[in-house]
C-alpha positions as a Python dict, from the first residue, in 0.01 Angstrom:
ca = {
    (1, 'X'): (0, 0, 0),
    (2, 'X'): (5, 372, 56),
    (3, 'X'): (351, 362, 218),
    (4, 'X'): (489, 148, -66),
    (5, 'X'): (365, 394, -327),
    (6, 'X'): (507, 687, -131),
    (7, 'X'): (843, 509, -107),
    (8, 'X'): (848, 454, -483),
    (9, 'X'): (771, 823, -545),
    (10, 'X'): (1049, 930, -310),
    (11, 'X'): (1283, 689, -483),
    (12, 'X'): (1214, 858, -817),
    (13, 'X'): (1290, 1208, -689),
    (14, 'X'): (1671, 1191, -726),
    (15, 'X'): (1630, 1056, -1078),
    (16, 'X'): (1386, 1334, -1170),
    (17, 'X'): (1619, 1595, -1025),
    (18, 'X'): (1908, 1451, -1224),
    (19, 'X'): (1704, 1454, -1545),
    (20, 'X'): (1591, 1814, -1479),
    (21, 'X'): (1951, 1922, -1413),
    (22, 'X'): (2064, 1752, -1734),
    (23, 'X'): (1790, 1922, -1936),
    (24, 'X'): (1873, 2259, -1783),
    (25, 'X'): (2241, 2212, -1868),
    (26, 'X'): (2148, 2121, -2224),
    (27, 'X'): (1926, 2427, -2267),
    (28, 'X'): (2198, 2650, -2123),
    (29, 'X'): (2452, 2504, -2361),
    (30, 'X'): (2225, 2564, -2662),
    (31, 'X'): (2130, 2919, -2565),
    (32, 'X'): (2459, 3050, -2425),
    (33, 'X'): (2668, 2896, -2705),
    (34, 'X'): (2450, 3088, -2957),
    (35, 'X'): (2338, 2767, -3130),
    (36, 'X'): (1975, 2841, -3042),
    (37, 'X'): (1972, 3194, -3186),
    (38, 'X'): (2155, 3069, -3497),
    (39, 'X'): (1893, 2798, -3552),
    (40, 'X'): (1614, 3051, -3492),
    (41, 'X'): (1755, 3295, -3748),
    (42, 'X'): (1794, 3009, -3997),
    (43, 'X'): (1427, 2921, -3938),
    (44, 'X'): (1332, 3288, -3983),
    (45, 'X'): (1522, 3285, -4313),
    (46, 'X'): (1322, 2983, -4426),
    (47, 'X'): (1002, 3165, -4331),
    (48, 'X'): (1108, 3478, -4521),
    (49, 'X'): (1195, 3264, -4824),
    (50, 'X'): (841, 3126, -4822),
    (51, 'X'): (699, 3473, -4764),
    (52, 'X'): (874, 3594, -5080),
    (53, 'X'): (704, 3316, -5276),
    (54, 'X'): (1035, 3139, -5343),
    (55, 'X'): (1119, 2771, -5339),
    (56, 'X'): (1289, 2643, -5020),
    (57, 'X'): (1655, 2746, -5013),
    (58, 'X'): (1861, 2541, -4764),
    (59, 'X'): (2177, 2722, -4879),
    (60, 'X'): (2043, 3058, -4761),
    (61, 'X'): (1934, 2914, -4427),
    (62, 'X'): (2275, 2747, -4380),
    (63, 'X'): (2460, 3071, -4454),
    (64, 'X'): (2247, 3259, -4200),
    (65, 'X'): (2295, 2982, -3944),
    (66, 'X'): (2675, 2979, -3970),
    (67, 'X'): (2716, 3355, -3987),
    (68, 'X'): (2473, 3424, -3701),
    (69, 'X'): (2647, 3164, -3488),
    (70, 'X'): (2984, 3326, -3555),
    (71, 'X'): (2867, 3686, -3502),
    (72, 'X'): (2687, 3618, -3175),
    (73, 'X'): (2947, 3377, -3040),
    (74, 'X'): (3227, 3618, -3131),
    (75, 'X'): (3047, 3904, -2955),
    (76, 'X'): (2994, 3687, -2646),
    (77, 'X'): (3360, 3587, -2650),
    (78, 'X'): (3457, 3955, -2639),
    (79, 'X'): (3212, 4029, -2357),
    (80, 'X'): (3320, 3726, -2152),
    (81, 'X'): (3685, 3834, -2172),
    (82, 'X'): (3618, 4198, -2087),
    (83, 'X'): (3784, 4325, -1767),
    (84, 'X'): (3554, 4286, -1470),
    (85, 'X'): (3321, 4031, -1631),
    (86, 'X'): (3143, 3852, -1346),
    (87, 'X'): (3134, 3470, -1328),
    (88, 'X'): (2803, 3324, -1445),
    (89, 'X'): (2665, 3009, -1610),
    (90, 'X'): (2657, 3195, -1942),
    (91, 'X'): (3022, 3300, -1912),
    (92, 'X'): (3124, 2946, -1822),
    (93, 'X'): (2961, 2813, -2141),
    (94, 'X'): (3108, 3088, -2359),
    (95, 'X'): (3462, 3035, -2230),
    (96, 'X'): (3445, 2657, -2261),
    (97, 'X'): (3696, 2525, -2519),
    (98, 'X'): (3410, 2365, -2713),
    (99, 'X'): (3243, 2707, -2753),
    (100, 'X'): (3568, 2862, -2871),
    (101, 'X'): (3613, 2582, -3125),
    (102, 'X'): (3251, 2624, -3234),
    (103, 'X'): (3307, 2996, -3292),
    (104, 'X'): (3613, 2928, -3507),
    (105, 'X'): (3434, 2654, -3703),
    (106, 'X'): (3134, 2881, -3766),
    (107, 'X'): (3364, 3156, -3894),
    (108, 'X'): (3547, 2920, -4130),
    (109, 'X'): (3220, 2772, -4258),
    (110, 'X'): (3085, 3122, -4321),
    (111, 'X'): (3396, 3216, -4521),
    (112, 'X'): (3364, 2899, -4729),
    (113, 'X'): (2995, 2961, -4804),
    (114, 'X'): (3053, 3326, -4895),
    (115, 'X'): (3346, 3231, -5120),
    (116, 'X'): (3114, 3005, -5319),
    (117, 'X'): (2831, 3261, -5340),
    (118, 'X'): (2751, 3486, -5634),
    (119, 'X'): (2823, 3860, -5631),
    (120, 'X'): (2468, 3968, -5538),
    (121, 'X'): (2465, 3737, -5238),
    (122, 'X'): (2807, 3861, -5130),
    (123, 'X'): (2692, 4223, -5142),
    (124, 'X'): (2383, 4155, -4932),
    (125, 'X'): (2587, 3941, -4695),
    (126, 'X'): (2837, 4225, -4655),
    (127, 'X'): (2561, 4464, -4548),
    (128, 'X'): (2420, 4208, -4303),
    (129, 'X'): (2741, 4070, -4155),
    (130, 'X'): (2926, 4401, -4157),
    (131, 'X'): (2673, 4566, -3929),
    (132, 'X'): (2660, 4252, -3716),
    (133, 'X'): (3036, 4237, -3661),
    (134, 'X'): (3074, 4613, -3609),
    (135, 'X'): (2794, 4589, -3352),
    (136, 'X'): (3036, 4434, -3105),
    (137, 'X'): (3367, 4595, -3210),
    (138, 'X'): (3500, 4932, -3089),
    (139, 'X'): (3480, 5137, -3410),
    (140, 'X'): (3334, 5479, -3320),
    (141, 'X'): (3582, 5735, -3180),
    (142, 'X'): (3464, 5961, -2897),
    (143, 'X'): (3675, 6227, -2730),
    (144, 'X'): (3597, 6295, -2366),
    (145, 'X'): (3755, 6438, -2049),
    (146, 'X'): (3979, 6131, -2016),
    (147, 'X'): (4088, 6140, -2380),
    (148, 'X'): (3994, 5940, -2688),
    (149, 'X'): (3798, 5621, -2643),
    (150, 'X'): (3632, 5386, -2887),
    (151, 'X'): (3265, 5297, -2869),
    (152, 'X'): (3078, 4999, -3011),
    (153, 'X'): (2750, 5034, -3200),
    (154, 'X'): (2588, 4858, -2905),
    (155, 'X'): (2707, 5141, -2676),
    (156, 'X'): (2504, 5412, -2856),
    (157, 'X'): (2192, 5484, -2647),
    (158, 'X'): (1860, 5333, -2765),
    (159, 'X'): (2004, 5200, -3093),
    (160, 'X'): (2114, 4848, -2999),
    (161, 'X'): (1782, 4672, -3066),
    (162, 'X'): (1724, 4852, -3394),
    (163, 'X'): (2074, 4781, -3528),
    (164, 'X'): (2047, 4411, -3446),
    (165, 'X'): (1696, 4385, -3590),
    (166, 'X'): (1789, 4563, -3912),
    (167, 'X'): (2097, 4343, -3963),
    (168, 'X'): (1904, 4018, -3916),
    (169, 'X'): (1617, 4138, -4137),
    (170, 'X'): (1861, 4228, -4415),
    (171, 'X'): (2012, 3882, -4401),
    (172, 'X'): (1692, 3681, -4359),
    (173, 'X'): (1513, 3858, -4646),
    (174, 'X'): (1794, 3989, -4863),
    (175, 'X'): (2002, 3673, -4901),
    (176, 'X'): (1715, 3448, -5023),
    (177, 'X'): (1610, 3727, -5258),
    (178, 'X'): (1966, 3769, -5391),
    (179, 'X'): (1998, 3395, -5452),
    (180, 'X'): (1661, 3368, -5628),
    (181, 'X'): (1638, 3345, -6005),
    (182, 'X'): (1286, 3490, -6013),
    (183, 'X'): (1216, 3863, -5988),
    (184, 'X'): (1048, 3986, -5669),
    (185, 'X'): (815, 4286, -5662),
    (186, 'X'): (970, 4576, -5463),
    (187, 'X'): (653, 4619, -5255),
    (188, 'X'): (656, 4251, -5164),
    (189, 'X'): (1025, 4266, -5074),
    (190, 'X'): (969, 4574, -4858),
    (191, 'X'): (674, 4407, -4685),
    (192, 'X'): (879, 4097, -4603),
    (193, 'X'): (1162, 4312, -4468),
    (194, 'X'): (926, 4514, -4250),
    (195, 'X'): (762, 4201, -4112),
    (196, 'X'): (1094, 4042, -4023),
    (197, 'X'): (1224, 4366, -3872),
    (198, 'X'): (909, 4418, -3664),
    (199, 'X'): (912, 4066, -3521),
    (200, 'X'): (1280, 4087, -3432),
    (201, 'X'): (1263, 4438, -3288),
    (202, 'X'): (993, 4338, -3038),
    (203, 'X'): (1191, 4041, -2918),
    (204, 'X'): (1524, 4223, -2909),
    (205, 'X'): (1393, 4498, -2684),
    (206, 'X'): (1220, 4248, -2456),
    (207, 'X'): (1560, 4084, -2407),
    (208, 'X'): (1668, 4397, -2217),
    (209, 'X'): (1401, 4351, -1949),
    (210, 'X'): (1610, 4123, -1722),
    (211, 'X'): (1879, 4396, -1713),
    (212, 'X'): (1631, 4680, -1668),
    (213, 'X'): (1713, 4775, -1307),
    (214, 'X'): (2087, 4719, -1346),
    (215, 'X'): (2093, 4932, -1663),
    (216, 'X'): (1917, 5213, -1476),
    (217, 'X'): (2168, 5197, -1189),
    (218, 'X'): (2462, 5198, -1431),
    (219, 'X'): (2318, 5467, -1658),
    (220, 'X'): (2291, 5235, -1960),
    (221, 'X'): (2022, 5384, -2182),
    (222, 'X'): (1798, 5126, -2349),
    (223, 'X'): (1432, 5145, -2440),
    (224, 'X'): (1361, 4899, -2159),
    (225, 'X'): (1529, 5123, -1900),
    (226, 'X'): (1360, 5428, -2050),
    (227, 'X'): (1005, 5296, -2089),
    (228, 'X'): (996, 5023, -1826),
    (229, 'X'): (809, 4698, -1874),
    (230, 'X'): (463, 4864, -1900),
    (231, 'X'): (592, 5090, -2177),
    (232, 'X'): (753, 4798, -2359),
    (233, 'X'): (424, 4608, -2339),
    (234, 'X'): (242, 4897, -2507),
    (235, 'X'): (518, 4929, -2767),
    (236, 'X'): (505, 4553, -2836),
    (237, 'X'): (129, 4567, -2883),
    (238, 'X'): (155, 4860, -3125),
    (239, 'X'): (436, 4689, -3319),
    (240, 'X'): (240, 4361, -3335),
    (241, 'X'): (-63, 4546, -3475),
    (242, 'X'): (156, 4725, -3728),
    (243, 'X'): (307, 4392, -3833),
    (244, 'X'): (-36, 4239, -3876),
    (245, 'X'): (-128, 4523, -4111),
    (246, 'X'): (196, 4478, -4306),
    (247, 'X'): (118, 4107, -4338),
    (248, 'X'): (-176, 4204, -4559),
    (249, 'X'): (77, 4318, -4821),
    (250, 'X'): (225, 3968, -4845),
    (251, 'X'): (-93, 3765, -4799),
    (252, 'X'): (-162, 3674, -5161),
    (253, 'X'): (186, 3534, -5230),
    (254, 'X'): (229, 3323, -4916),
    (255, 'X'): (-76, 3302, -4685),
    (256, 'X'): (78, 3043, -4451),
    (257, 'X'): (398, 3241, -4397),
    (258, 'X'): (199, 3562, -4348),
    (259, 'X'): (-15, 3391, -4085),
    (260, 'X'): (305, 3260, -3926),
    (261, 'X'): (438, 3613, -3886),
    (262, 'X'): (109, 3727, -3733),
    (263, 'X'): (124, 3431, -3493),
    (264, 'X'): (484, 3514, -3401),
    (265, 'X'): (399, 3881, -3345),
    (266, 'X'): (95, 3797, -3136),
    (267, 'X'): (288, 3543, -2930),
    (268, 'X'): (565, 3799, -2870),
    (269, 'X'): (309, 4048, -2743),
    (270, 'X'): (153, 3779, -2521),
    (271, 'X'): (501, 3702, -2387),
    (272, 'X'): (552, 4071, -2307),
    (273, 'X'): (224, 4075, -2114),
    (274, 'X'): (308, 3757, -1921),
    (275, 'X'): (668, 3808, -1809),
    (276, 'X'): (809, 4023, -1530),
    (277, 'X'): (1153, 4162, -1456),
    (278, 'X'): (1209, 3854, -1235),
    (279, 'X'): (1150, 3604, -1517),
    (280, 'X'): (1475, 3407, -1565),
    (281, 'X'): (1691, 3521, -1855),
    (282, 'X'): (1696, 3167, -1992),
    (283, 'X'): (1319, 3186, -2049),
    (284, 'X'): (1366, 3494, -2265),
    (285, 'X'): (1641, 3325, -2464),
    (286, 'X'): (1448, 3006, -2536),
    (287, 'X'): (1098, 3145, -2600),
    (288, 'X'): (1161, 3473, -2782),
    (289, 'X'): (1416, 3327, -3020),
    (290, 'X'): (1196, 3026, -3092),
    (291, 'X'): (912, 3258, -3198),
    (292, 'X'): (1117, 3360, -3501),
    (293, 'X'): (1050, 3014, -3638),
    (294, 'X'): (670, 3059, -3644),
    (295, 'X'): (652, 3150, -4019),
    (296, 'X'): (857, 2848, -4120),
    (297, 'X'): (648, 2624, -3892),
    (298, 'X'): (319, 2745, -4040),
    (299, 'X'): (457, 2695, -4391),
    (300, 'X'): (570, 2341, -4305),
    (301, 'X'): (228, 2260, -4159),
    (302, 'X'): (60, 2381, -4478),
    (303, 'X'): (286, 2162, -4692),
    (304, 'X'): (223, 1862, -4467),
}
């Protein structure tokens, strides 16, 4: 009996390995194609819409989904085609013809949505998308010993995480507000923007942890390479506490969404305490981005 059971278990192992490999390939495709971050930003937009006390706005979430997908995928396309880019699973996904087609489709969908939007939405979208696109394009001239060269916003020391966080916060909060017919109190709008920015800035800087040692060897200056993981853990804790205090400003209008932001901030801090520099990059991509959906999830649970 024992040998028969053991034989059955051994017989299942190849199937389990195949299923695990298939799941891993699926997760890699979602994360490295930028679909996962696009869905997470769309969920964050839905949470910010609830936080502002507005009715659900699928149009705002769709615009953020398509534009985020295009901006991130376009940036990854540029990085993957840069001279000296090393082969990797991420690069293989980015350079796949399906990813290229997805990038083009996301760009066309974004143009169509913006063309149909009102002027206020277009202005906010310009501030959000403009900083997002410039983030990955050489647009800042710098003259050095070897002559003139062009830097990207992401090349400026210590600014990358803040630029990305500010751009996403502008889009996630500003676009629902611009599309709303009801007036929003400036203090409430500022509180929602600060909450979104704080949640994103923690996660964005934690994303640099897997590259911490390589960035130090190459002289790339990020907060992760400057502070190290212990410093980032302290910074994440301080930011999470600050966000919890800011959530008090938005509590009366949307308690569930406010709680969702506090949950997301606390979970991000817990993630910072749990991970190490050896934690696989894919774990960062799946978990940290998913935490942006905590406000929308808490709001959905309240409605249910």
